[in-house]
Short mmCIF file of C-alpha atoms and ligand atoms in Angstrom, two decimals:
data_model
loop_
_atom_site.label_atom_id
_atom_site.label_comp_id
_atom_site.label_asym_id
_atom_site.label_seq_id
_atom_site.Cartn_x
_atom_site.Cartn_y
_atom_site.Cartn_z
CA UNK A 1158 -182.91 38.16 26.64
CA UNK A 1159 -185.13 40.62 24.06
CA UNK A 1160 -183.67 42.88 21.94
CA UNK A 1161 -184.65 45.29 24.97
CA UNK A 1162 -182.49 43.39 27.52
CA UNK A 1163 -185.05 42.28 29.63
CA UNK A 1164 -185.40 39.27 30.44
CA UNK A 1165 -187.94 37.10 28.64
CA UNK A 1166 -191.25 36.52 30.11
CA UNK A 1167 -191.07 39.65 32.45
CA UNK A 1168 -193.23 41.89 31.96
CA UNK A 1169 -191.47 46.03 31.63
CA UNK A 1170 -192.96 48.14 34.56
CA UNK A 1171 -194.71 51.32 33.75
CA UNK A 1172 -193.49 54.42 35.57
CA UNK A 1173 -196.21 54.20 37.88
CA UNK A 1174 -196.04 50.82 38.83
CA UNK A 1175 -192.03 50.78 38.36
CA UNK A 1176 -192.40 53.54 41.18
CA UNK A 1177 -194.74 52.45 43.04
CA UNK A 1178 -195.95 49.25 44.93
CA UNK A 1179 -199.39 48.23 43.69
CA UNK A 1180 -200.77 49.06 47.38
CA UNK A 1181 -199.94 52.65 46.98
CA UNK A 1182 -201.57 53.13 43.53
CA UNK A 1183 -204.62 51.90 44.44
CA UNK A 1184 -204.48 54.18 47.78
CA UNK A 1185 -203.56 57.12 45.79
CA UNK A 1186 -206.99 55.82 43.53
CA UNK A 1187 -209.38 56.09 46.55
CA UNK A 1188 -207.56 59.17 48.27
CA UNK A 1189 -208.04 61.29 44.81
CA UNK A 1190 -211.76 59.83 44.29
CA UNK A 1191 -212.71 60.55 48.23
CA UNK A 1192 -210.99 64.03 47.72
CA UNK A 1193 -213.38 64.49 44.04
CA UNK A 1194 -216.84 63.73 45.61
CA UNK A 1195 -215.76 66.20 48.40
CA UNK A 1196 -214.46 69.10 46.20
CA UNK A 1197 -215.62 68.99 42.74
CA UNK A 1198 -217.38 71.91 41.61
CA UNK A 1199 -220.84 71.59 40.66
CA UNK A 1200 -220.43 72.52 36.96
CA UNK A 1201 -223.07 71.78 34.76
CA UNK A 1202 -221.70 69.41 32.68
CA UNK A 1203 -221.32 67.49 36.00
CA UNK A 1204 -225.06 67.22 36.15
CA UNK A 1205 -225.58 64.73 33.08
CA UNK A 1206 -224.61 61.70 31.30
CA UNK A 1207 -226.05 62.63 27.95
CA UNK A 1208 -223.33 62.46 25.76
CA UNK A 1209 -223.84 65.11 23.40
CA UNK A 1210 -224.32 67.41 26.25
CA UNK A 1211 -220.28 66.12 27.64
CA UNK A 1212 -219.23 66.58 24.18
CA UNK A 1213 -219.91 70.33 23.86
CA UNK A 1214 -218.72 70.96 27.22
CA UNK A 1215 -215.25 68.77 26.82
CA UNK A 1216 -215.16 70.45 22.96
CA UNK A 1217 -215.12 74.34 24.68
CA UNK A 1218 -213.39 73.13 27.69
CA UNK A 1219 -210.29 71.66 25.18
CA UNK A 1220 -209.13 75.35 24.72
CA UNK A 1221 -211.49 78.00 26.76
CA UNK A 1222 -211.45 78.31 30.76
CA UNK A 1223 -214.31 76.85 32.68
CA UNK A 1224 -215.49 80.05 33.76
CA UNK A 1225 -215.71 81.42 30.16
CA UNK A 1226 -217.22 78.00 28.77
CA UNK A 1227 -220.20 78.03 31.21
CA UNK A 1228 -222.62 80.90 29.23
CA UNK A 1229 -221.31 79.45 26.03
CA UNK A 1230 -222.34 75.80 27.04
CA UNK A 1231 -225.60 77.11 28.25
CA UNK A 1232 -226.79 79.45 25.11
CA UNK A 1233 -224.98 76.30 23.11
CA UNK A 1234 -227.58 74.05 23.70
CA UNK A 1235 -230.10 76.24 24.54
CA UNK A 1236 -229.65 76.97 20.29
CA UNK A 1237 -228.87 73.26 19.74
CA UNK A 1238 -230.38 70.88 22.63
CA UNK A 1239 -229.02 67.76 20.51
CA UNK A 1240 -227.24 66.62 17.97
CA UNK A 1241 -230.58 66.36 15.15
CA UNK A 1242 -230.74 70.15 15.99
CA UNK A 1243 -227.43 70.70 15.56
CA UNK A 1244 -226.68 68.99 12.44
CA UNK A 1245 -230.19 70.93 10.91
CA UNK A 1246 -228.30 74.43 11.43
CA UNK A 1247 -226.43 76.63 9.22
CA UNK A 1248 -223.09 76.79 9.91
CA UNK A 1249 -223.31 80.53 10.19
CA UNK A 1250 -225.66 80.48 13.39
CA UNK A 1251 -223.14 77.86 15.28
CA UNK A 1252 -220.17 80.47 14.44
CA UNK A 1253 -222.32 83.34 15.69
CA UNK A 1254 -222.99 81.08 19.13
CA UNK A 1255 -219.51 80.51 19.30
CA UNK A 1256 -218.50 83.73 18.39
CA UNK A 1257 -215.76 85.13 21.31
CA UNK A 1258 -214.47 81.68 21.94
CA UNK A 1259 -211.76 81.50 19.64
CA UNK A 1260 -210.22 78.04 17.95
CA UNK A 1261 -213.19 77.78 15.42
CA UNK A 1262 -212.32 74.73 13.37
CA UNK A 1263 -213.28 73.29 16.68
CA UNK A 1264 -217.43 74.45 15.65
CA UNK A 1265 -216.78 73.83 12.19
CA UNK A 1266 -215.40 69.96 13.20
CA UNK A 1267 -218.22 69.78 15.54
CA UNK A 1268 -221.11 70.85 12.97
CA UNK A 1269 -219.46 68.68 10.47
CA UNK A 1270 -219.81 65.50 12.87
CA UNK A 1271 -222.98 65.93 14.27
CA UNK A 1272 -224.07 65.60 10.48
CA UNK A 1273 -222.00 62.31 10.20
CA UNK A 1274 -223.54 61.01 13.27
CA UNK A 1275 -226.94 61.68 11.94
CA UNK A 1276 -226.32 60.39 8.63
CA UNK A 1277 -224.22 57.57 9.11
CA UNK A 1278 -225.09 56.29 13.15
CA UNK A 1279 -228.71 57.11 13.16
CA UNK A 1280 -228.41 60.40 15.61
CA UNK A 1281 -226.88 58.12 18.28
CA UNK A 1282 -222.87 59.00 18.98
CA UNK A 1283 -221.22 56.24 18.93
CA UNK A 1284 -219.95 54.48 22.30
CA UNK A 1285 -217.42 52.93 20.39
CA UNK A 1286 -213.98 55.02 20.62
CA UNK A 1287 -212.99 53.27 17.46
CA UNK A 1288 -216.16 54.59 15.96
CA UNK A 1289 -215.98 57.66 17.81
CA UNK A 1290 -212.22 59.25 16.80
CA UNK A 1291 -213.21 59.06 13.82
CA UNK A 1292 -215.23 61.91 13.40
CA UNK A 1293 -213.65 65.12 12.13
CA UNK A 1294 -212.41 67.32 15.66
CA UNK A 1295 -212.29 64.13 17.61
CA UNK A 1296 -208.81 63.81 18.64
CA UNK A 1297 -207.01 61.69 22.16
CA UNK A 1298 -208.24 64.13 24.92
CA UNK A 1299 -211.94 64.38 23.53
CA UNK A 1300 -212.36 60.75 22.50
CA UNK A 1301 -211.14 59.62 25.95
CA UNK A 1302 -213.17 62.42 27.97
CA UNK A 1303 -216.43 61.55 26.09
CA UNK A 1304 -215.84 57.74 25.92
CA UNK A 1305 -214.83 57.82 29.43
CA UNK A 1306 -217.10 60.45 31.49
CA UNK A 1307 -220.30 59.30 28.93
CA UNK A 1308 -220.01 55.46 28.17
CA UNK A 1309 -217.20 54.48 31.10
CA UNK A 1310 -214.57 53.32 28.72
CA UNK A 1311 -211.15 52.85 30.28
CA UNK A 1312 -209.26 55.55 28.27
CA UNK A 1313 -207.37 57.79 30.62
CA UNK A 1314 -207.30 61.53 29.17
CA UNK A 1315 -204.24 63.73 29.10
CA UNK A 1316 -204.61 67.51 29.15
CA UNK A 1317 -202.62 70.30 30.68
CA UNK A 1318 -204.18 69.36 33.99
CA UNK A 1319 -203.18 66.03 34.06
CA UNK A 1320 -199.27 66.43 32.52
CA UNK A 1321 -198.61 68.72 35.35
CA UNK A 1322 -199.97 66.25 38.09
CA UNK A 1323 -198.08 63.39 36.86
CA UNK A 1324 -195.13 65.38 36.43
CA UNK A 1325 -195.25 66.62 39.44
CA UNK A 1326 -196.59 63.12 41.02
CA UNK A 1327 -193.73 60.96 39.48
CA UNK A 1328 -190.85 63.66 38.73
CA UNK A 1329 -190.88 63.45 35.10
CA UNK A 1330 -188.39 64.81 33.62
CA UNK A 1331 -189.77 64.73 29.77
CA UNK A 1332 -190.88 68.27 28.80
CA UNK A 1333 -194.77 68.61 28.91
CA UNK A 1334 -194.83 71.01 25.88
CA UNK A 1335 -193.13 68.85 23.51
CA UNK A 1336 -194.84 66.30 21.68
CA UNK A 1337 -192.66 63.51 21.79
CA UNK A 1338 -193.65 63.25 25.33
CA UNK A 1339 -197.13 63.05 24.55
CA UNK A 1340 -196.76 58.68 24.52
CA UNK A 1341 -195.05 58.91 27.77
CA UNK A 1342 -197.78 60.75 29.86
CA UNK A 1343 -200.76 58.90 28.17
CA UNK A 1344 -199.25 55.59 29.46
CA UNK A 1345 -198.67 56.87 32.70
CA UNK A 1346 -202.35 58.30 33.23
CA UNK A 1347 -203.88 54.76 31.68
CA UNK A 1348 -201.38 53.23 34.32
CA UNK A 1349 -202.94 54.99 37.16
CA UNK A 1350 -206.66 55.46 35.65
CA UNK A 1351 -209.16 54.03 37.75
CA UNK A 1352 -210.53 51.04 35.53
CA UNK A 1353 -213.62 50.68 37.93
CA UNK A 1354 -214.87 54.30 37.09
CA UNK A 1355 -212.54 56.17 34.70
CA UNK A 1356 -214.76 58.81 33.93
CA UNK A 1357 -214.82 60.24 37.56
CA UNK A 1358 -210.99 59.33 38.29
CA UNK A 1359 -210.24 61.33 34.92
CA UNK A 1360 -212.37 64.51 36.06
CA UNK A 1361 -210.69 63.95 39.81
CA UNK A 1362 -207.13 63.78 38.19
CA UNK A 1363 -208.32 67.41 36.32
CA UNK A 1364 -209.79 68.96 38.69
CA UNK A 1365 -207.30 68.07 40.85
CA UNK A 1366 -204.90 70.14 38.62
CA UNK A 1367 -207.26 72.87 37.95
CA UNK A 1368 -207.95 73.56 41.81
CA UNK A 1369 -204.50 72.42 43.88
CA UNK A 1370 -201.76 70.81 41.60
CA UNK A 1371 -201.88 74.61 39.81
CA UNK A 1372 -199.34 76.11 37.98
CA UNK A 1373 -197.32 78.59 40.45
CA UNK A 1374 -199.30 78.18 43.38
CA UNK A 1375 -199.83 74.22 44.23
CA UNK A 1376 -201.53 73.49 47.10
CA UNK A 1377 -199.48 70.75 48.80
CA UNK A 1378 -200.32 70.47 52.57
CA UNK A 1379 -204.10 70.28 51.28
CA UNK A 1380 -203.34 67.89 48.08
CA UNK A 1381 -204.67 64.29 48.59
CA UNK A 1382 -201.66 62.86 47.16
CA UNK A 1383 -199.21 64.48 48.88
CA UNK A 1384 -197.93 61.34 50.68
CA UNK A 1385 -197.19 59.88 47.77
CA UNK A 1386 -195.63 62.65 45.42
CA UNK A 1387 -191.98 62.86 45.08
CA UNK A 1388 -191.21 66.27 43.66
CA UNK A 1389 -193.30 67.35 47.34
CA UNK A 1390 -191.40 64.67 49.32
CA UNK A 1391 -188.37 66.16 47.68
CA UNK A 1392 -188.85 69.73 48.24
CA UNK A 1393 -188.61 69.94 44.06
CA UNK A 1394 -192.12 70.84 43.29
CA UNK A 1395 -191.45 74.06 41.96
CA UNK A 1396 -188.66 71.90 39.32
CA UNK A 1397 -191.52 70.03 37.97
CA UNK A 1398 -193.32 70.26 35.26
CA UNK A 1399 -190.52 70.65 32.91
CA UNK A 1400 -190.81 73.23 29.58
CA UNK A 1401 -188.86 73.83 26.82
CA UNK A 1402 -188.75 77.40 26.11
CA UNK A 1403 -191.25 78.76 23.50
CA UNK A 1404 -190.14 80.02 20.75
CA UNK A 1405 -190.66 83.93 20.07
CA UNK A 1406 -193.76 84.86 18.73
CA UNK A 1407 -193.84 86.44 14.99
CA UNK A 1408 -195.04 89.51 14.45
CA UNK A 1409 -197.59 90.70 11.76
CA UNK A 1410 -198.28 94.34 10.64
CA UNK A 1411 -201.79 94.44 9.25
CA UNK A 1412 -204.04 96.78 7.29
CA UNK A 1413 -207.62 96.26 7.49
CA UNK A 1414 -210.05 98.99 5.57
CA UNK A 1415 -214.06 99.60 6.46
CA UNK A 1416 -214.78 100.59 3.08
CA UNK A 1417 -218.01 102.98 2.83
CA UNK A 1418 -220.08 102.82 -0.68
CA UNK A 1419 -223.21 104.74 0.17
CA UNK A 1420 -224.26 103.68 4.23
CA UNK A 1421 -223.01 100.57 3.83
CA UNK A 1422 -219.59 99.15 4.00
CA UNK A 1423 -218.50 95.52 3.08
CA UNK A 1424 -217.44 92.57 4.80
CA UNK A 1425 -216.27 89.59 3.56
CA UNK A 1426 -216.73 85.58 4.60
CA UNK A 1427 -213.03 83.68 5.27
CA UNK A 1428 -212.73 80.59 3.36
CA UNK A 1429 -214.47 77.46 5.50
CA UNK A 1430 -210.56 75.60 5.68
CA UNK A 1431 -208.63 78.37 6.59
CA UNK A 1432 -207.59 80.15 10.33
CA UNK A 1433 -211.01 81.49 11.89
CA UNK A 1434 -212.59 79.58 8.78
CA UNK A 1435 -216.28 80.76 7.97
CA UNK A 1436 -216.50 83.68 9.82
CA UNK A 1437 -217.04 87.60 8.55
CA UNK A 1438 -214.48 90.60 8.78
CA UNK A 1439 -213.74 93.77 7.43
CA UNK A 1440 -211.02 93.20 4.05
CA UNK A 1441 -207.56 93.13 5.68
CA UNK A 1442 -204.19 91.53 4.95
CA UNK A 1443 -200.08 91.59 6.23
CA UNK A 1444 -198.39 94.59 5.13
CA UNK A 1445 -195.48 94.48 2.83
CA UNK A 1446 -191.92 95.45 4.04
CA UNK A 1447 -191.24 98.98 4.04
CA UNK A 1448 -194.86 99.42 2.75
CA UNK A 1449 -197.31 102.28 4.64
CA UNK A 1450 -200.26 101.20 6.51
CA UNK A 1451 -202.35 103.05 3.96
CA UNK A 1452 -200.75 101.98 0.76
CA UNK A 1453 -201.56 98.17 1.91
CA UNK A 1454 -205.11 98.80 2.34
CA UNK A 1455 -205.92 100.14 -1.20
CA UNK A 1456 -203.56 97.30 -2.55
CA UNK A 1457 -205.55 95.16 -0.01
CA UNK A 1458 -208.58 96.12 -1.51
CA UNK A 1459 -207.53 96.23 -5.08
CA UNK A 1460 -206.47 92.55 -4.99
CA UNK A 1461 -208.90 90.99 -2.26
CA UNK A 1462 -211.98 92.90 -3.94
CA UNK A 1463 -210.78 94.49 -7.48
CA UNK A 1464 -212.12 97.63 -5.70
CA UNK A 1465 -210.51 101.41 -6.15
CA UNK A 1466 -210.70 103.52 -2.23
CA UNK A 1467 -209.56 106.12 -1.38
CA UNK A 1468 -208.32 106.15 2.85
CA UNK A 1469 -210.60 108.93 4.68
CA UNK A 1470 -209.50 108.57 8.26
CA UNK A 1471 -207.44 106.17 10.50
CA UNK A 1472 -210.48 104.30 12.68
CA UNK A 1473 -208.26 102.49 15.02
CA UNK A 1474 -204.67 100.58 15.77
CA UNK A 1475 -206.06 96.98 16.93
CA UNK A 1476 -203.41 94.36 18.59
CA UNK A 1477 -204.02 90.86 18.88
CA UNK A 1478 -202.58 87.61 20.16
CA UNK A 1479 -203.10 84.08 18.11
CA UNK A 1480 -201.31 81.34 19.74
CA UNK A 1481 -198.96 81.18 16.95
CA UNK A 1482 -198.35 84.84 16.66
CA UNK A 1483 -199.75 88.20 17.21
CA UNK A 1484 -200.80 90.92 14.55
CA UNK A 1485 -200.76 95.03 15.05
CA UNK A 1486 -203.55 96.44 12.70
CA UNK A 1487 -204.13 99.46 11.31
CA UNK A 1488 -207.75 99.72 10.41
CA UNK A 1489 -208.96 102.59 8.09
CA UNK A 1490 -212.60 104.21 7.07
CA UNK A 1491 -212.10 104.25 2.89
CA UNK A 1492 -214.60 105.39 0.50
CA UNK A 1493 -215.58 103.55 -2.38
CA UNK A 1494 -214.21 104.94 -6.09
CA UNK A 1495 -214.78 102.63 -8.27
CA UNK A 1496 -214.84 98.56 -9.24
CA UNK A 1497 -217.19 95.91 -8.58
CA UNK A 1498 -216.70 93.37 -6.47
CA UNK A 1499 -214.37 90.39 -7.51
CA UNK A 1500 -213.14 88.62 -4.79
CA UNK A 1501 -209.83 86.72 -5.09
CA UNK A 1502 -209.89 84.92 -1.46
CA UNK A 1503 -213.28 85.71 0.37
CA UNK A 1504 -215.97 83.02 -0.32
CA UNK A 1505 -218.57 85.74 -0.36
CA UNK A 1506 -219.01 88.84 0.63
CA UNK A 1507 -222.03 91.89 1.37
CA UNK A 1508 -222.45 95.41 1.81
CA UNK A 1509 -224.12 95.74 4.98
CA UNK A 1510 -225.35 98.77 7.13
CA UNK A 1511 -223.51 99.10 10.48
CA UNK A 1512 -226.49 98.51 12.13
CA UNK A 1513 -226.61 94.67 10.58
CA UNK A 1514 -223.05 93.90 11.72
CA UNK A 1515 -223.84 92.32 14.87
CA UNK A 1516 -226.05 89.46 12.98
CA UNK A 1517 -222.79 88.03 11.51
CA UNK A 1518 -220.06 86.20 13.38
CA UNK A 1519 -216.54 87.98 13.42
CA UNK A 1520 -213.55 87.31 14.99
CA UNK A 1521 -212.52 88.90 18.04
CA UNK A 1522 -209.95 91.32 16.07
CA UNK A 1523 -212.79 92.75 13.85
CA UNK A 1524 -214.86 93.36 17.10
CA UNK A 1525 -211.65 95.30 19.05
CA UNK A 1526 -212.71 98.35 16.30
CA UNK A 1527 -216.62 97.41 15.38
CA UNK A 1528 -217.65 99.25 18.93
CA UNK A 1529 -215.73 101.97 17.62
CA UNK A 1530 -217.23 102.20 14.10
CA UNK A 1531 -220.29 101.99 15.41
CA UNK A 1532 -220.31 105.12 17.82
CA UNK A 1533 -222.56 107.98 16.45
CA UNK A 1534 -219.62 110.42 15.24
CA UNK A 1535 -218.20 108.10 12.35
CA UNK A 1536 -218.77 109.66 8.85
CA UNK A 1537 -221.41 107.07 7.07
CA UNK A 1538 -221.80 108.48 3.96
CA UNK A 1539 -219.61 109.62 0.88
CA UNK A 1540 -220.88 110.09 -2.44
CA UNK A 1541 -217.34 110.76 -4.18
FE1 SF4 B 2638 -199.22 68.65 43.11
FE2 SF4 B 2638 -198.25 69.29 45.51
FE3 SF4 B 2638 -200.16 67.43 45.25
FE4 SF4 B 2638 -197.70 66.91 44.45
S1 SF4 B 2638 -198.37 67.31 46.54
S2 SF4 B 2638 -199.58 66.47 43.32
S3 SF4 B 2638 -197.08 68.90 43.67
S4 SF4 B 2638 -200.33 69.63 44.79
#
């Protein structure tokens, strides 16, 4: 015997195969590819192998709903039809494209390898996954989605989608938001992947999810795999897939000031490594404890800027939701007293008109009060 208990020479079953005979896996292989050519939705990443063009689509898809991702993939590569183009851009234009998407390491990582894949593999991404995860923003799901769907290399992918199917599929009890899991899923989708064609079997497996394994409302009498799932032959569907509880959310009280010098207020440019890296916004920051939403915005400005304002007018109270925790900000028109700029965070910064705002990329925050600032009645000039 091993030091597992097994006995030697036998080989441990996977939870598919320890579940299932291999008759039934191969079945549930044709039933879910037979169901995919039938019901997949013509999306137009769908239409190509070119695997630049399935690495922007499975780079918005990682975090962004299909529906959402479609105009984005389109103007993407209408901007950027491959990856020479892409690496030739400023970083500022691919922000501005992907402006309203959210997650934007993931066009900063993206930029940053389509560089390395000029430079180092001749413009030609690498059908290698060895190769390939190596480049910065190219983690499990997108190396096996691109590898897979692009070059047909046997590397099953594990998203959302697929935890829920396979919990659901072989009653898995491990919780699908906790990362310790994460081993246990990926070896039960490579178990089942389709070796013959895994990029199709991993879009069928997805889409599958995404259109009758869903959350609340699973399709079962219609599902492909019914005869085969045993949280449905159970009457346990609705136990599966199993979550720990979230934590709470934090809270963040925020002042943000549209500081007017003349007609033109300032913005300033996030550092590239940091949360919504590389993008523009009006000077903001957390407010202190016990400290009023206008005394943090000239201390704001003060140490951000080494700038002196003075708060006219409350513009707007702007809420938002991060995944990691939400913010309440109070945004304020100041007017400029005194300082020049010295900026102790911002990597840059300009004093723009209103009317050049829309050329820069800002987070979706900034733009919950820019339609505001921007209406005819706000004051744009103070001389004091
Ligand atoms: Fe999901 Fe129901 Fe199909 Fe099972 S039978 S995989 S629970 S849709």
């Amino acid at each position: 015997m091993g030091k597992s208990g097994n006995p030697k020479g036998r080989a441990k079953k996977g939870l598919v195969s320890g579940r299932l005979e291999q008759m039934d896996i191969q079945a549930i292989r044709r039933a879910l590819m037979r169901w995919y050519v039938k019901h997949r939705r013509p999306l137009p990443w769908r239409e190509t192998l070119d695997p630049y063009r399935i690495w922007v689509s499975e780079i918005m898809l990682q975090q962004t709903q299909v529906a959402t991702v479609i105009a984005y993939y389109q103007r993407f590569l209408t901007a950027f039809p491959d990856i020479r183009t892409l690496a030739r851009a400023d970083l500022e234009a691919v922000l501005k494209l992907w402006e309203g998407l959210g997650y934007y390491a993931r066009a900063r990582n993206f930029h940053r390898a389509a560089n390395l894949v000029v430079n180092d593999f001749g413009g030609k991404i690498p059908d290698d996954p060895a190769a390939f995860i190596a480049l910065p923003g190219v983690g499990d799901y997108i190396n096996a989605a691109v590898s897979s769907i692009a070059f047909g290399r046997p590397l099953a992918v594990v998203d959302g989608n697929v935890k829920r199917v396979l919990a659901r599929l072989f009653e898995i009890q491990a919780p699908v938001n906790a990362a310790a899991s994460y081993p246990m899923f990926k070896a039960t989708a490579a178990e089942l992947l389709d070796q013959n064609d895994p990029g199709a079997f991993n879009q069928a497996v997805m889409e599958l999810g995404a259109l009758v394994c869903k959350p609340s409302t699973p399709d079962c009498g219609g599902c492909p795999v019914n005869s085969w799932c045993r949280a449905f032959g159970h009457d346990r569907v609705g136990v599966f897939p199993v979550k720990l509880k979230k934590a709470p959310v934090p809270h963040h009280p925020m002042a943000v000031g549209v500081v007017f010098k003349g007609d033109r207020v300032i913005i300033v440019r996030r550092p590239e490594d940091a949360m919504l890296g590389g993008l523009w916004e009006f000077p903001g920051d957390r407010m202190r404890v016990k400290e009023t939403a206008e005394a943090a915005c000239v201390r704001i400005l003060s140490e951000q800027l080494g700038l002196a304002v003075r708060v006219k007018s409350r513009l707007a109270q702007v809420r938002h939701a991060y995944t990691h925790f939400k913010i309440t900000a109070d945004v304020f028109v100041c007017a400029w007293v005194s300082g020049r700029v010295r900026r102790n965070g911002p990597t840059d910064h300009r004093w723009v008109a209103l009317s050049e705002l829309k050329k820069y990329p800002f987070p979706k925050s900034n733009h919950k009060f820019i339609s505001e600032l921007t209406k005819p009645r706000m004051p744009s000039n103070d001389k004091n």
